[in-house]
Tab-separated table of C-alpha atoms and ligand atoms in Angstrom:
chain	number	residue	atom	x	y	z
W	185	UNK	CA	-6.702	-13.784	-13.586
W	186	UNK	CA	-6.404	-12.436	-9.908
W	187	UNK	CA	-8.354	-9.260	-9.444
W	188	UNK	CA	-8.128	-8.571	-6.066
W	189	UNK	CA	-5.241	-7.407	-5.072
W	190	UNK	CA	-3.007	-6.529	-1.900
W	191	UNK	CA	0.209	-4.594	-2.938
W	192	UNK	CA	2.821	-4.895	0.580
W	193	UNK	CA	5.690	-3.357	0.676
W	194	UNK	CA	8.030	-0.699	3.441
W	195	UNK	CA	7.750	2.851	2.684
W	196	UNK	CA	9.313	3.761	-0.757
W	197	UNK	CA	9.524	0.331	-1.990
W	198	UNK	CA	7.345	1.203	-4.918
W	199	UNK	CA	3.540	0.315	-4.282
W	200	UNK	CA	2.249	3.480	-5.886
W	201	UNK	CA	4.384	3.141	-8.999
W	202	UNK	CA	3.683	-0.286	-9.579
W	203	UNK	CA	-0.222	-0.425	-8.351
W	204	UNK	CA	-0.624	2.463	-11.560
W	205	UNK	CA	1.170	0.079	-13.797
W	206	UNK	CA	-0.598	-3.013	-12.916
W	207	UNK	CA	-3.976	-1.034	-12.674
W	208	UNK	CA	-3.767	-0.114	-16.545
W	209	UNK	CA	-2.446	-3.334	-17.290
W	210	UNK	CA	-5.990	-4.684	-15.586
W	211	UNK	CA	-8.102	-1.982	-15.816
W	212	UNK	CA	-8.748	-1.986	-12.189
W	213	UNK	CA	-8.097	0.982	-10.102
W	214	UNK	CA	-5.415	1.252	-7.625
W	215	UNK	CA	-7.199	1.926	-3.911
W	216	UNK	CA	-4.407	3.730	-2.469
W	217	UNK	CA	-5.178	4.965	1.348
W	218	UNK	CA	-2.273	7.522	1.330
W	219	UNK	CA	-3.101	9.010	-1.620
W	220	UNK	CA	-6.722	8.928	-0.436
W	221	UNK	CA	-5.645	10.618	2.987
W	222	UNK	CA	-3.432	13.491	0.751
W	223	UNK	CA	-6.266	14.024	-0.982
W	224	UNK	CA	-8.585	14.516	2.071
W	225	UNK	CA	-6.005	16.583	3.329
W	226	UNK	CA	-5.645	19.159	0.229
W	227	UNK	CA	-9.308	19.554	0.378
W	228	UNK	CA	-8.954	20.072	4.358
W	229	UNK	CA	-11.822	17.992	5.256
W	230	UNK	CA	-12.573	16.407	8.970
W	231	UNK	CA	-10.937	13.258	7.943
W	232	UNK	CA	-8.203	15.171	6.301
W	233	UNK	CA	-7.273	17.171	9.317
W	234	UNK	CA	-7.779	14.349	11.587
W	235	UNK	CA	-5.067	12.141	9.980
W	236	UNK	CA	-2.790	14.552	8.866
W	237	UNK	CA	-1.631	15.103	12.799
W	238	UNK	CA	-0.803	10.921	12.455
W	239	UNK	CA	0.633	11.173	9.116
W	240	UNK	CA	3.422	14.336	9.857
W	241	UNK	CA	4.473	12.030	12.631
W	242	UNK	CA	4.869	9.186	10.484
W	243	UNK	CA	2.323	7.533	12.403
W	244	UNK	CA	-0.678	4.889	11.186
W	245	UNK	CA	-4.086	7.177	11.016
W	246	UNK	CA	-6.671	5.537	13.647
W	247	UNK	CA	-8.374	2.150	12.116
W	248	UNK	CA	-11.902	3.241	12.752
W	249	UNK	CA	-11.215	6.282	10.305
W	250	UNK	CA	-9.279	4.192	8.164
W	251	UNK	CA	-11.289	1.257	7.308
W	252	UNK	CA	-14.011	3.472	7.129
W	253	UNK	CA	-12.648	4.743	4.148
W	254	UNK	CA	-11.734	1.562	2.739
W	255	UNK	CA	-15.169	0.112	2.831
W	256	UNK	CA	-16.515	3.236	1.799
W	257	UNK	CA	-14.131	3.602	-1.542
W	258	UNK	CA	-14.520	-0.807	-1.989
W	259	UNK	CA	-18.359	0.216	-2.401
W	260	UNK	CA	-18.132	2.163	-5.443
W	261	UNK	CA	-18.981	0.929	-8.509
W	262	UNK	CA	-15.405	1.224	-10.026
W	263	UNK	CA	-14.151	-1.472	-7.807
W	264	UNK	CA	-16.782	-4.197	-8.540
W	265	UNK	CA	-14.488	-6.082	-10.858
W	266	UNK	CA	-11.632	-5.887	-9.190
W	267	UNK	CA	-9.310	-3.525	-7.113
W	268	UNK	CA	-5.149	-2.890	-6.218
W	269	UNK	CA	-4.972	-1.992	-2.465
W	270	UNK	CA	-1.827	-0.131	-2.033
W	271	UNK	CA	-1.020	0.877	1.542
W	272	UNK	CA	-3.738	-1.418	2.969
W	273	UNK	CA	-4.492	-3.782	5.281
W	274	UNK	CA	-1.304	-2.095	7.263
W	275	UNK	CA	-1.928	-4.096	10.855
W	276	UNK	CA	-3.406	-7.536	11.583
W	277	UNK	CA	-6.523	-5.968	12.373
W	278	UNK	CA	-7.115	-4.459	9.087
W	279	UNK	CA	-6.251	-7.925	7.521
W	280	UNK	CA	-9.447	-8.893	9.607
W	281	UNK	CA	-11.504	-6.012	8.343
W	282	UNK	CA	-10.888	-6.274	5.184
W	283	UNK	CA	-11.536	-9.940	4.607
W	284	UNK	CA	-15.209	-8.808	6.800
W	285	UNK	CA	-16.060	-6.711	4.051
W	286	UNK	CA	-15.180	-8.577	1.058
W	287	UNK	CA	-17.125	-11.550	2.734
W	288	UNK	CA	-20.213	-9.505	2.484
W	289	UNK	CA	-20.155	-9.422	-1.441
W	290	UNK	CA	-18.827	-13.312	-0.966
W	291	UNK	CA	-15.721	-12.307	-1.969
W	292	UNK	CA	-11.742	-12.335	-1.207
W	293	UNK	CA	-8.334	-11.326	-1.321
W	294	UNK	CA	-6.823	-13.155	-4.361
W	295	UNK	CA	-3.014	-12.663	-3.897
W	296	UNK	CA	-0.642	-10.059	-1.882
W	297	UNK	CA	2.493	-8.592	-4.398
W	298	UNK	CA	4.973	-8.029	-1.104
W	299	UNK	CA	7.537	-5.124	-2.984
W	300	UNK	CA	11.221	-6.665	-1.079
W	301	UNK	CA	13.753	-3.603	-1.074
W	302	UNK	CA	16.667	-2.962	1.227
W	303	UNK	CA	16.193	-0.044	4.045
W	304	UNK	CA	19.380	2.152	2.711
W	305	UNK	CA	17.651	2.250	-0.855
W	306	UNK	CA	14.350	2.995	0.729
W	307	UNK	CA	15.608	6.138	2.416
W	308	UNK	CA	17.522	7.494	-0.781
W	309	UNK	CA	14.367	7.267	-2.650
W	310	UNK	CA	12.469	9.048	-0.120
W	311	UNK	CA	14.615	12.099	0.065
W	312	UNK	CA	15.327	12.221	-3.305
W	313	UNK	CA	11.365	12.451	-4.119
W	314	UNK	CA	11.373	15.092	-0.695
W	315	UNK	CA	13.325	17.465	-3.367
W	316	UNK	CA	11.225	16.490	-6.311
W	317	UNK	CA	7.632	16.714	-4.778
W	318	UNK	CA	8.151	18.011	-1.190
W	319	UNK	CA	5.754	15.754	0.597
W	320	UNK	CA	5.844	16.327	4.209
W	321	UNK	CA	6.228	13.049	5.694
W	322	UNK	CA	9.473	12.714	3.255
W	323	UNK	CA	11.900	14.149	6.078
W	324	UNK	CA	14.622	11.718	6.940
W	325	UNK	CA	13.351	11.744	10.579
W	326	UNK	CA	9.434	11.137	9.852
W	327	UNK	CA	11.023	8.399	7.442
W	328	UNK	CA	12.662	6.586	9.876
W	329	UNK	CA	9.771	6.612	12.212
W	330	UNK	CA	7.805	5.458	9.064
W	331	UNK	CA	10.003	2.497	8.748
W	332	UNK	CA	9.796	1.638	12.446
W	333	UNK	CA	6.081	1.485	11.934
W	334	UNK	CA	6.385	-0.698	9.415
W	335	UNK	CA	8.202	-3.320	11.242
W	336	UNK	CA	6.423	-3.239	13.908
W	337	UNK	CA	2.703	-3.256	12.660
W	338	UNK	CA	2.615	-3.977	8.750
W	339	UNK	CA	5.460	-6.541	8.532
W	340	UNK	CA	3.551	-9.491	10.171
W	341	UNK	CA	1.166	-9.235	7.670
W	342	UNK	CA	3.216	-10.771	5.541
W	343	UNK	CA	3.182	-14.478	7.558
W	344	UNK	CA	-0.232	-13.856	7.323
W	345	UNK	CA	-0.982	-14.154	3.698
W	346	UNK	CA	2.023	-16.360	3.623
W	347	UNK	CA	-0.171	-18.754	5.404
W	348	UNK	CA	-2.655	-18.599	3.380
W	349	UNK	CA	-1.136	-19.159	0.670
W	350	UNK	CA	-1.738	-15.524	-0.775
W	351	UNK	CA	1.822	-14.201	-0.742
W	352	UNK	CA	3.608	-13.649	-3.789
W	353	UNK	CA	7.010	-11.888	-3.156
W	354	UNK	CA	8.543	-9.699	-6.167
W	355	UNK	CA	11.902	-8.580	-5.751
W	356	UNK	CA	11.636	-4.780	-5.593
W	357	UNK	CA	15.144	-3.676	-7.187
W	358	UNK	CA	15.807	-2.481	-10.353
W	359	UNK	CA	14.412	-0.240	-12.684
W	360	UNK	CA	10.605	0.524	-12.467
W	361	UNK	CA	9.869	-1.490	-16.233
W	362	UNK	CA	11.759	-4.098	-14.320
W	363	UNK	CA	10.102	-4.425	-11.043
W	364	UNK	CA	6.440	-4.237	-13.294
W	365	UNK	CA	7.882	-7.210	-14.950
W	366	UNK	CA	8.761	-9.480	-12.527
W	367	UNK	CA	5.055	-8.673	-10.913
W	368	UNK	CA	3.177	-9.312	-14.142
W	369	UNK	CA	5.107	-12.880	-14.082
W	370	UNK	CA	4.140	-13.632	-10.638
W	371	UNK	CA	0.417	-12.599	-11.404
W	372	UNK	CA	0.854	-14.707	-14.581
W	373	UNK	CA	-0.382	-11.543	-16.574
W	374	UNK	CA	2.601	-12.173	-19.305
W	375	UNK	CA	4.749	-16.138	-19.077
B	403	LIG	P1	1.478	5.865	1.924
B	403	LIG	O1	1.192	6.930	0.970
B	403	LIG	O2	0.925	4.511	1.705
B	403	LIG	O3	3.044	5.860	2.136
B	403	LIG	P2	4.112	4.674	2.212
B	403	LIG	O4	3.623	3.313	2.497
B	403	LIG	O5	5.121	5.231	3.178
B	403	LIG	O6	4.551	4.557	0.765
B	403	LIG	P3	5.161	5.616	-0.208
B	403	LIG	O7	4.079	6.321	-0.939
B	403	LIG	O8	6.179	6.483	0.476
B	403	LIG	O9	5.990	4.657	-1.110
B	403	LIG	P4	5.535	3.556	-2.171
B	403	LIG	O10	5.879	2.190	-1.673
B	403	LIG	O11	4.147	3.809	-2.649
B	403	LIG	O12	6.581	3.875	-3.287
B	403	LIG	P5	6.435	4.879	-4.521
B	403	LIG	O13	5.928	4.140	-5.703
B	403	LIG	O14	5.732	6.125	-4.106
B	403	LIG	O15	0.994	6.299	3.409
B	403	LIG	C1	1.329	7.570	3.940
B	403	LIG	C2	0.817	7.661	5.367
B	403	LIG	O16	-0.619	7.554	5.372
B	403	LIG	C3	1.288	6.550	6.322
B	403	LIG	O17	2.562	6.832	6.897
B	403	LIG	C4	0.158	6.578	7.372
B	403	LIG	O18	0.326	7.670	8.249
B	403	LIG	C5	-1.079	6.839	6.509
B	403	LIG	N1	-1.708	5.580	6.064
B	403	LIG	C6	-1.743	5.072	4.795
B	403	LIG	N2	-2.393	3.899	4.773
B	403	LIG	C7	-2.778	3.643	6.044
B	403	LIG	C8	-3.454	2.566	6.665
B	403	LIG	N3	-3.860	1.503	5.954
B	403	LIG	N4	-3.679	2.636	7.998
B	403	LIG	C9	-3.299	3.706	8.731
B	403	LIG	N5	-2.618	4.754	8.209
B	403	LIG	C10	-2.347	4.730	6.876
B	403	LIG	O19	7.986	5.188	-4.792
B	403	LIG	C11	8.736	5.944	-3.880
B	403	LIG	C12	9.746	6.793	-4.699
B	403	LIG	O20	10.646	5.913	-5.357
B	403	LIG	C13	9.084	7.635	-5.811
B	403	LIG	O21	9.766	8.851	-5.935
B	403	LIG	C14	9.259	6.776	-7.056
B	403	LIG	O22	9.299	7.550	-8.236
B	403	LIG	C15	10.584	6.084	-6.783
B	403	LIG	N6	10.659	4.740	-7.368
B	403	LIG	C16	9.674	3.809	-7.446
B	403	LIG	N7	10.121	2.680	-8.042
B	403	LIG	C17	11.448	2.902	-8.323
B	403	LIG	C18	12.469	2.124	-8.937
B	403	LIG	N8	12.248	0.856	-9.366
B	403	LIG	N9	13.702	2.673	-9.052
B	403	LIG	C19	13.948	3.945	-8.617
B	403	LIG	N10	13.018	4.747	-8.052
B	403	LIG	C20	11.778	4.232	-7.895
């Protein structure tokens, strides 16, 4: 069974649903770096107020803050038998990092889930959550600058662990029980 996981994916395509699902389904955490930066930010830490000027704009937080974090959170005991990255590697470079610091414990990325959605259903998700939850960088304008990002930096990624063989592309549409299902048959967690 895979237990080191990338979950890929544009803004809103579901990562943070489907990483909870799939982390009680493997009873591995989910390693979510947006949720780690919120969190930073609510407890208005260094690092917190540092990215959130980055994150308001809809704009990827500095790598050397970043991957700091990632190693940092990889280290914990929780994460020795496995983890669900959700929101990184998010550029080439990270891709790089992160494979550095898996080496270390001679280990490696075992697959990448890559959530496939179209743009207009990305955005109505968004705002509708902006009037559920209120998070700042839901704004229709910081969401569009979010999906811009992602094009531009995070989307090569995918040829990446397409190359290596690593990619495993879920179709992203559909109702939440049926997204988790098509990613459970892709993992081969269910036939
Ligand atoms: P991050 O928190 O990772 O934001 P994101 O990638 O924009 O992703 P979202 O959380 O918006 O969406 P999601 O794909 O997780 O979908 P979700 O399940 O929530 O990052 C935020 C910011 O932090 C970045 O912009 C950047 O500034 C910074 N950052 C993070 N990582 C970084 C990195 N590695 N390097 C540098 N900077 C970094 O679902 C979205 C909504 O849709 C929810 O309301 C949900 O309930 C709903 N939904 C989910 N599934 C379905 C479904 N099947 N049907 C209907 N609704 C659904």
């Amino acid at each position: 069974m895979k237990r080191r996981l990338v979950l890929l994916g544009p803004p809103g395509s579901g990562k943070g649903t489907q990483g909870e699902l799939l982390s009680a389904d493997l009873g591995i955490p989910t390693v979510s770096t947006g949720a780690l930066f919120r969190d930073q930010m609510a407890r208005g830490t260094a690092l917190g107020v540092e990215a959130q000027t980055y994150i308001a704009q809809g704009h990827l937080v500095p790598d050397r803050v970043t991957n700091a974090m990632v190693q940092s959170r990889l280290g914990s005991a929780d994460a020795v038998q496995g983890f669900i990255l959700d929101g990184y590697p998010r550029n080439v470079p990270q891709v790089g990092v992160l494979e550095e610091i898996l080496a270390t414990q001679g280990l490696a990325i075992e697959g990448a889930v890559s959530l496939e959605l179209p743009e207009d259903l990305i955005v109505g998700r968004l705002l509708k959550r902006a009037s559920i939850e209120g998070r700042a960088d839901d704004t229709e304008p910081v969401i569009r600058e979010r999906l811009a990002v992602y094009h531009r930096e995070t989307e090569p990624i995918i040829d990446v662990y397409r190359s290596r063989g690593l990619l495993l592309p879920v179709d992203g549409l559909g109702t939440v029980s049926e997204v988790a299902d098509r990613i459970r048959r892709v993992l081969e967690i269910v036939a």
